[in-house]
Tab-separated table of C-alpha atoms in Angstrom:
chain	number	residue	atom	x	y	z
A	417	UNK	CA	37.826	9.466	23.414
A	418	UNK	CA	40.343	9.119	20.429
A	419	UNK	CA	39.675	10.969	17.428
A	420	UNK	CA	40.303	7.975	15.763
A	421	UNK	CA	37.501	6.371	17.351
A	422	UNK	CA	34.844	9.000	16.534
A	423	UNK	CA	35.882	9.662	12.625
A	424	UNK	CA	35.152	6.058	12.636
A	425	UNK	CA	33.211	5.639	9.658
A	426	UNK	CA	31.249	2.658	11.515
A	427	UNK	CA	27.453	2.555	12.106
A	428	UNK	CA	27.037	1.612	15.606
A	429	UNK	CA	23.286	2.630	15.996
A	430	UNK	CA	20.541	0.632	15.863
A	431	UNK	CA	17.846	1.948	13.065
A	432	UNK	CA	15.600	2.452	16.794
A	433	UNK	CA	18.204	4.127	18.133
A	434	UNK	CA	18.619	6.383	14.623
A	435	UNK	CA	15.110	7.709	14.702
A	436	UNK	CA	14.545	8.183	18.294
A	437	UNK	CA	17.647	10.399	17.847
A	438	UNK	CA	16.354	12.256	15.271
A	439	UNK	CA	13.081	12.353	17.077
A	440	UNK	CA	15.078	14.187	19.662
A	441	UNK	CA	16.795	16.513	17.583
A	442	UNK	CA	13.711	17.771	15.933
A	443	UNK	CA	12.058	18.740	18.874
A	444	UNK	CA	15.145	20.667	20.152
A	445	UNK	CA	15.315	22.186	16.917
A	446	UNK	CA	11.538	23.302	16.503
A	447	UNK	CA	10.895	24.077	20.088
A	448	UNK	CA	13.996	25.561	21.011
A	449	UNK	CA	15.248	23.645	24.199
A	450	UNK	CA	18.568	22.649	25.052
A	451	UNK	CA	19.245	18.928	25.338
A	452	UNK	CA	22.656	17.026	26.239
A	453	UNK	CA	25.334	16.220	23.538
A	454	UNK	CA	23.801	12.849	21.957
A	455	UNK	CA	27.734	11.047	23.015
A	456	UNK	CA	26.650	11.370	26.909
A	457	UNK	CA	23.814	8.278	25.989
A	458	UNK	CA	26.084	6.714	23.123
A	459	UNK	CA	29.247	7.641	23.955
A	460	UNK	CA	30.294	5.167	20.684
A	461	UNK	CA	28.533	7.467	17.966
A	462	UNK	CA	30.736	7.808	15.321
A	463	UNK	CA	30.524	10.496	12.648
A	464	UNK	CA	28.540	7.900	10.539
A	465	UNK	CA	26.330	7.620	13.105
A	466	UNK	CA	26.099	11.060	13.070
A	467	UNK	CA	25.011	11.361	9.510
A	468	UNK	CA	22.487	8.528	10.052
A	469	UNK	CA	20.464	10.925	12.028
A	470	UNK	CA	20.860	13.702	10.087
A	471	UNK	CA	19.756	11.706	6.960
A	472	UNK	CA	17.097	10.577	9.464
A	473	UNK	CA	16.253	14.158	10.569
A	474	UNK	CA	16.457	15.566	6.518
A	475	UNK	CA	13.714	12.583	5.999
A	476	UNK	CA	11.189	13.634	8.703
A	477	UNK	CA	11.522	17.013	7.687
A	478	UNK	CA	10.819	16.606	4.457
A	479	UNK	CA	8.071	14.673	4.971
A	480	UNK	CA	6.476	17.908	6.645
A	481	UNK	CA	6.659	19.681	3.896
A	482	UNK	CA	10.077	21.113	4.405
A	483	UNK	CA	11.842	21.668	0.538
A	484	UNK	CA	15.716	20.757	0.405
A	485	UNK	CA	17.557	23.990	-0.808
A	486	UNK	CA	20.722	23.152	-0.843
A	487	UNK	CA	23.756	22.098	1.878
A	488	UNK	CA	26.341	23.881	4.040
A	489	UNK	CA	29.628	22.769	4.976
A	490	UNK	CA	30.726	23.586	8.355
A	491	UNK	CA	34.519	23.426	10.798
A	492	UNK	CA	36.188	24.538	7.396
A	493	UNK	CA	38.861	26.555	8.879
A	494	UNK	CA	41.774	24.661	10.489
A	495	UNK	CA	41.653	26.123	13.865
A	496	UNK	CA	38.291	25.305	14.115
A	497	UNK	CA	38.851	21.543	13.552
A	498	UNK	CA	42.131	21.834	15.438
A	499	UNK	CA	39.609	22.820	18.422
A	500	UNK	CA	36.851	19.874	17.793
A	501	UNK	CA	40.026	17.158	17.206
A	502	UNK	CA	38.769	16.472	13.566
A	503	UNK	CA	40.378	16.702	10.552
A	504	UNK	CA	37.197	16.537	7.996
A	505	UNK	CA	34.841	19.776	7.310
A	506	UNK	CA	31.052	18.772	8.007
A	507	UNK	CA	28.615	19.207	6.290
A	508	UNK	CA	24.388	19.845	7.106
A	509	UNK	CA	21.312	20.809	4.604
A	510	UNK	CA	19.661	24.040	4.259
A	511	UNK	CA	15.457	23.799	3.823
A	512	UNK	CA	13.225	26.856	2.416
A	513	UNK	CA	12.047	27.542	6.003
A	514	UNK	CA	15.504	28.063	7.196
A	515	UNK	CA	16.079	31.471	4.876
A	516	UNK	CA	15.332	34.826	5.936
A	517	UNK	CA	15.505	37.943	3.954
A	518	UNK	CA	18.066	40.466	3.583
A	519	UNK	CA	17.413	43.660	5.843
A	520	UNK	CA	15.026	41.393	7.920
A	521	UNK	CA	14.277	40.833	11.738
A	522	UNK	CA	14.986	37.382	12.685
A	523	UNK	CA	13.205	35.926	15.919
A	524	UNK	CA	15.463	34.650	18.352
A	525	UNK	CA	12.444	33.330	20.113
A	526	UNK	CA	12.792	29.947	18.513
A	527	UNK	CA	16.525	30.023	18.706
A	528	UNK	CA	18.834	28.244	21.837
A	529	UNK	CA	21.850	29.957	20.922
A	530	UNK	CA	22.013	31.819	18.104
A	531	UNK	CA	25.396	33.066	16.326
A	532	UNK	CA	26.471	34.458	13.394
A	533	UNK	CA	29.067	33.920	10.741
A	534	UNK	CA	29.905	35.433	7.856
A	535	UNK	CA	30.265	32.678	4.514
A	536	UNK	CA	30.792	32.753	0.515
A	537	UNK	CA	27.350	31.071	-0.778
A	538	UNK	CA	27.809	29.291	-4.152
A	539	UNK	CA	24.877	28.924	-6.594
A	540	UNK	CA	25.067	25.735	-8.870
A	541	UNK	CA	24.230	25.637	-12.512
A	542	UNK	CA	25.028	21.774	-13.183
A	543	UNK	CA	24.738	18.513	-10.727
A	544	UNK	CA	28.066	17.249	-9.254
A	545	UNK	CA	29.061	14.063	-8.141
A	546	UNK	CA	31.614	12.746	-6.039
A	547	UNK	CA	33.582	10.562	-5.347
A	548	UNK	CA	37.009	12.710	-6.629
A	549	UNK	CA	34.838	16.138	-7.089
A	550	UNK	CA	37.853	19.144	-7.165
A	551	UNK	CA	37.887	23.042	-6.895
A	552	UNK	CA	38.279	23.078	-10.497
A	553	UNK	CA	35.130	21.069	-10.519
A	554	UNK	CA	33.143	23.149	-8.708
A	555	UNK	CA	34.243	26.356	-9.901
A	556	UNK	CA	32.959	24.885	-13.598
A	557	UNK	CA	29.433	24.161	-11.846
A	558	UNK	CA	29.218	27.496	-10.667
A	559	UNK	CA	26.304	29.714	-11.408
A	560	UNK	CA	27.771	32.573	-9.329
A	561	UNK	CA	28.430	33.244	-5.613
A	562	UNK	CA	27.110	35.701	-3.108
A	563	UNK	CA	27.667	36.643	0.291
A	564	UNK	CA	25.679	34.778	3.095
A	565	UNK	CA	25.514	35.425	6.995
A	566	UNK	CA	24.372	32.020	8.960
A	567	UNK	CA	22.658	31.851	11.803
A	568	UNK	CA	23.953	28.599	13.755
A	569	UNK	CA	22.363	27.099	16.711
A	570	UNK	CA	23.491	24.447	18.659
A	571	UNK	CA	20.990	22.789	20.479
A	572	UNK	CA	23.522	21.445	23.076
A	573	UNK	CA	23.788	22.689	26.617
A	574	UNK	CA	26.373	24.596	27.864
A	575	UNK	CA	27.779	24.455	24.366
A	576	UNK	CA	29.755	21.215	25.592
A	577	UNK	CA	29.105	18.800	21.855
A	578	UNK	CA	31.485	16.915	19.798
A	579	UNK	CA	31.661	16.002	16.090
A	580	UNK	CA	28.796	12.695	15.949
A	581	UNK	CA	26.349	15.205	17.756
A	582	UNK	CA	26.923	18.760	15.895
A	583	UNK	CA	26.354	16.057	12.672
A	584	UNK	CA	23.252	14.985	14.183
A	585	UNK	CA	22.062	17.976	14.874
A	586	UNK	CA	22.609	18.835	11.363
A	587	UNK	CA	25.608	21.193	12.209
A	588	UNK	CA	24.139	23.719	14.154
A	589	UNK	CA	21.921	24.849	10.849
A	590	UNK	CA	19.047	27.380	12.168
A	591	UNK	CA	18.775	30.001	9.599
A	592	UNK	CA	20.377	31.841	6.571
A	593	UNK	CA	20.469	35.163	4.986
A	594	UNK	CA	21.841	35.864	1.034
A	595	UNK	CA	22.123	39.383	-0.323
A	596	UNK	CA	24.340	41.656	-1.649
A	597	UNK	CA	25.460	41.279	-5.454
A	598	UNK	CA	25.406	37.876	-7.218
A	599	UNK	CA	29.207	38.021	-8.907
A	600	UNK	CA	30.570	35.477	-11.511
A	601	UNK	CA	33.064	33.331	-10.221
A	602	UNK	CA	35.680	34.070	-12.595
A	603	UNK	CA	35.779	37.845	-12.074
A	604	UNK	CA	36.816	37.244	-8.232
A	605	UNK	CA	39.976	35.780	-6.505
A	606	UNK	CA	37.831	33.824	-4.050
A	607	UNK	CA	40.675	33.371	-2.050
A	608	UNK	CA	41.625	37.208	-0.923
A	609	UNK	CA	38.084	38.148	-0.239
A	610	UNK	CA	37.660	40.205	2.544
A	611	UNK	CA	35.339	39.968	5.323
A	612	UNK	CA	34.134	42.860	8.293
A	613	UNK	CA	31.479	41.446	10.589
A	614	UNK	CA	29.908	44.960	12.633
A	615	UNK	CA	27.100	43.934	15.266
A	616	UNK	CA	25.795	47.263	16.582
A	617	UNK	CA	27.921	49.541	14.551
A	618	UNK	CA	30.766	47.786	16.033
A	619	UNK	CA	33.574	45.662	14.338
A	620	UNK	CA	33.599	42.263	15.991
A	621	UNK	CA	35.261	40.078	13.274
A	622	UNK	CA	37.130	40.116	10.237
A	623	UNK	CA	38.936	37.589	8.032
A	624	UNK	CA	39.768	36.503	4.378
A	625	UNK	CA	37.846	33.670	1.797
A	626	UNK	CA	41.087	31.382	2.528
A	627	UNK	CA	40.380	30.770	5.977
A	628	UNK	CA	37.877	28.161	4.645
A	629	UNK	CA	40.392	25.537	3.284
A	630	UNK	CA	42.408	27.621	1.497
A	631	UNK	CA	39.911	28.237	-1.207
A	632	UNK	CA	35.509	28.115	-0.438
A	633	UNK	CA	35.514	26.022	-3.341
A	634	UNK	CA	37.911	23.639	-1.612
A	635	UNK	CA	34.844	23.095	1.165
A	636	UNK	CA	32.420	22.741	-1.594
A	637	UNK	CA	34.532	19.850	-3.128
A	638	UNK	CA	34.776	18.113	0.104
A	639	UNK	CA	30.907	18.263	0.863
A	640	UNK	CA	30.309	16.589	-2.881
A	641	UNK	CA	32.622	14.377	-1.616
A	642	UNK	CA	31.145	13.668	1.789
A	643	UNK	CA	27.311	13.651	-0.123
A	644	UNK	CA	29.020	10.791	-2.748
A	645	UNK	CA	29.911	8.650	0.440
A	646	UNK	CA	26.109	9.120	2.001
A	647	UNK	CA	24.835	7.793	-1.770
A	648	UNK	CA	23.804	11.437	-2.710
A	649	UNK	CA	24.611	14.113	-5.278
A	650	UNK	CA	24.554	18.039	-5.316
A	651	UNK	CA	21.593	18.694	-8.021
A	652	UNK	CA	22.176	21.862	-10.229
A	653	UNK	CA	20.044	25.153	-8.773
A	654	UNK	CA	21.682	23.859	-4.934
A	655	UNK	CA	22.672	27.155	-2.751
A	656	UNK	CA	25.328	25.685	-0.756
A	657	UNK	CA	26.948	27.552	2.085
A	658	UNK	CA	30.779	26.758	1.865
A	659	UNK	CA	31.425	27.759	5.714
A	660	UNK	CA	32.661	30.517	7.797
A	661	UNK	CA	35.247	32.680	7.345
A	662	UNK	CA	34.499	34.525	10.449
A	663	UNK	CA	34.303	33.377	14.313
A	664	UNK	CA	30.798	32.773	15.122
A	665	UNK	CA	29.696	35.891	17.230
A	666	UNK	CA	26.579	35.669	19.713
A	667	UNK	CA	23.934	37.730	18.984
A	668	UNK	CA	20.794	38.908	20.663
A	669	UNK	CA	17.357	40.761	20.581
A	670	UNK	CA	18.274	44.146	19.580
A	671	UNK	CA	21.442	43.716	17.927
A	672	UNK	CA	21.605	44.843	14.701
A	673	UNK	CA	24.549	42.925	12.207
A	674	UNK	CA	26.028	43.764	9.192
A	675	UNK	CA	28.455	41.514	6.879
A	676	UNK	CA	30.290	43.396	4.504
A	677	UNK	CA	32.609	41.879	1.899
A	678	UNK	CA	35.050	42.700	-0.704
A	679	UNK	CA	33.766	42.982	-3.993
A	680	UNK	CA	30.248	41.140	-3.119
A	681	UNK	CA	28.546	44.031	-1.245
A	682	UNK	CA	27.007	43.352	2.192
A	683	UNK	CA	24.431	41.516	4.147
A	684	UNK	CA	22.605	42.915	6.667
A	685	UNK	CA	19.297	41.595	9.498
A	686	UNK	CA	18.578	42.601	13.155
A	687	UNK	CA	17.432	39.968	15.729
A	688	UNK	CA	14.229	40.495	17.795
């Protein structure tokens, strides 16, 4: 299919079709099953269609009690959309029974495939809006930033999805961790932060803050952006994830991971 034809910002699902997707995804999600990329049934889901079930699949959860914490923007570093044929970031929401503590064991019992990446987290102290939301924007909304490890799970088997269905499935969202030290945004150059992944007292990954656009605050612009086009904001006191700077590195019972950045301290859990 053309990457023309899936950026298509076209609903082609019925509202049936929309929650029975979502149905779906939630039961992947919560019971931890594999199920085919959403494309193989309707292969002419476009990324709006995409976001209709996630919208869908925010609505359901919320109505179970779920609170909305804030959002995460994911495929923010060009090689990464190089490899899924896009050219947009994504973006997914975070809920209070996603986040785990620092220095915590995570289950990985109720996890398909769970990986890790390493991202700057940005705490907001006013609402923005989009359309036309900037860096400089975001920087100004900034409360102050700290260093986040996600834990992303696709639900898709054989990891074989595409853009409509990581959207869907709110892309790949499973569970966070924030710790370290909270740091002002203007005493950092968020774009030369360093980044050293070690799973098992082992280095597995490394990278710098401008593999996600350029600048994290770049992502964070584009996901106010992308809300503003769904008919939604980002409300002040949002902890938004602005992606990963890291390659997403499987993990498994026993492994032990620690994230440790430049100037923002480190992160640390073990998976059980």
């Amino acid at each position: 299919m053309s990457g023309e034809a899936i950026q298509s910002n076209e609903l082609t699902l019925s509202r049936e079709d929309i929650v029975r997707l979502s149905e779906r995804v939630e039961g992947a999600q919560t019971r931890a099953y594999a199920i085919p990329k959403l494309t193989d049934e309707y292969p002419a889901m476009t990324i709006a269609d995409g976001y209709a079930v996630q919208t869908e699949l925010r609505r359901r959860y919320l109505a179970a009690g779920h609170r909305l914490v804030g959002w995460k923007a994911g495929l923010t570093s060009k090689a990464k959309m190089q490899q899924m044929g896009v050219n947009v970031p994504s973006i997914g929401f975070l809920t209070d029974r996603m986040a785990r503590p620092e220095n915590s064991a995570i289950s990985t019992a109720d996890l398909v495939h769970p990986r890790v990446e390493c991202e700057v987290a940005f705490v907001m102290k006013k609402d923005l809006h989009g359309p036309g939301c900037t860096r400089e924007d975001v920087l100004d909304a900034t409360d102050y930033v700290l260093p986040a490890v996600e834990i992303i799970d696709s639900r898709f088997s054989g990891f074989k999805f595409d853009l409509a269905s990581v959207i869907a499935d709110n892309g790949s969202s499973a569970r966070f961790v924030g710790g370290g030290r909270a740091r002002y945004v203007e005493e950092l150059d968020l774009r030369t932060l360093g980044v050293v992944m070690e799973k098992n007292g082992e280095m597995v990954a490394m990278g710098a803050s401008a593999a996600v656009l350029g600048h994290p605050a770049e992502a964070i612009a584009m996901l106010v952006n992308i809300l503003a086009d769904m008919g939604e904001h980002l409300p002040a006191g949002s902890f938004v994830m602005s992606g990963g700077i890291t390659e997403a590195i499987p993990v498994k019972p026993g492994d032990s991971v620690i994230a440790r950045f430049q100037e923002l301290g480190s992160v640390s859990m073990r998976f059980v």
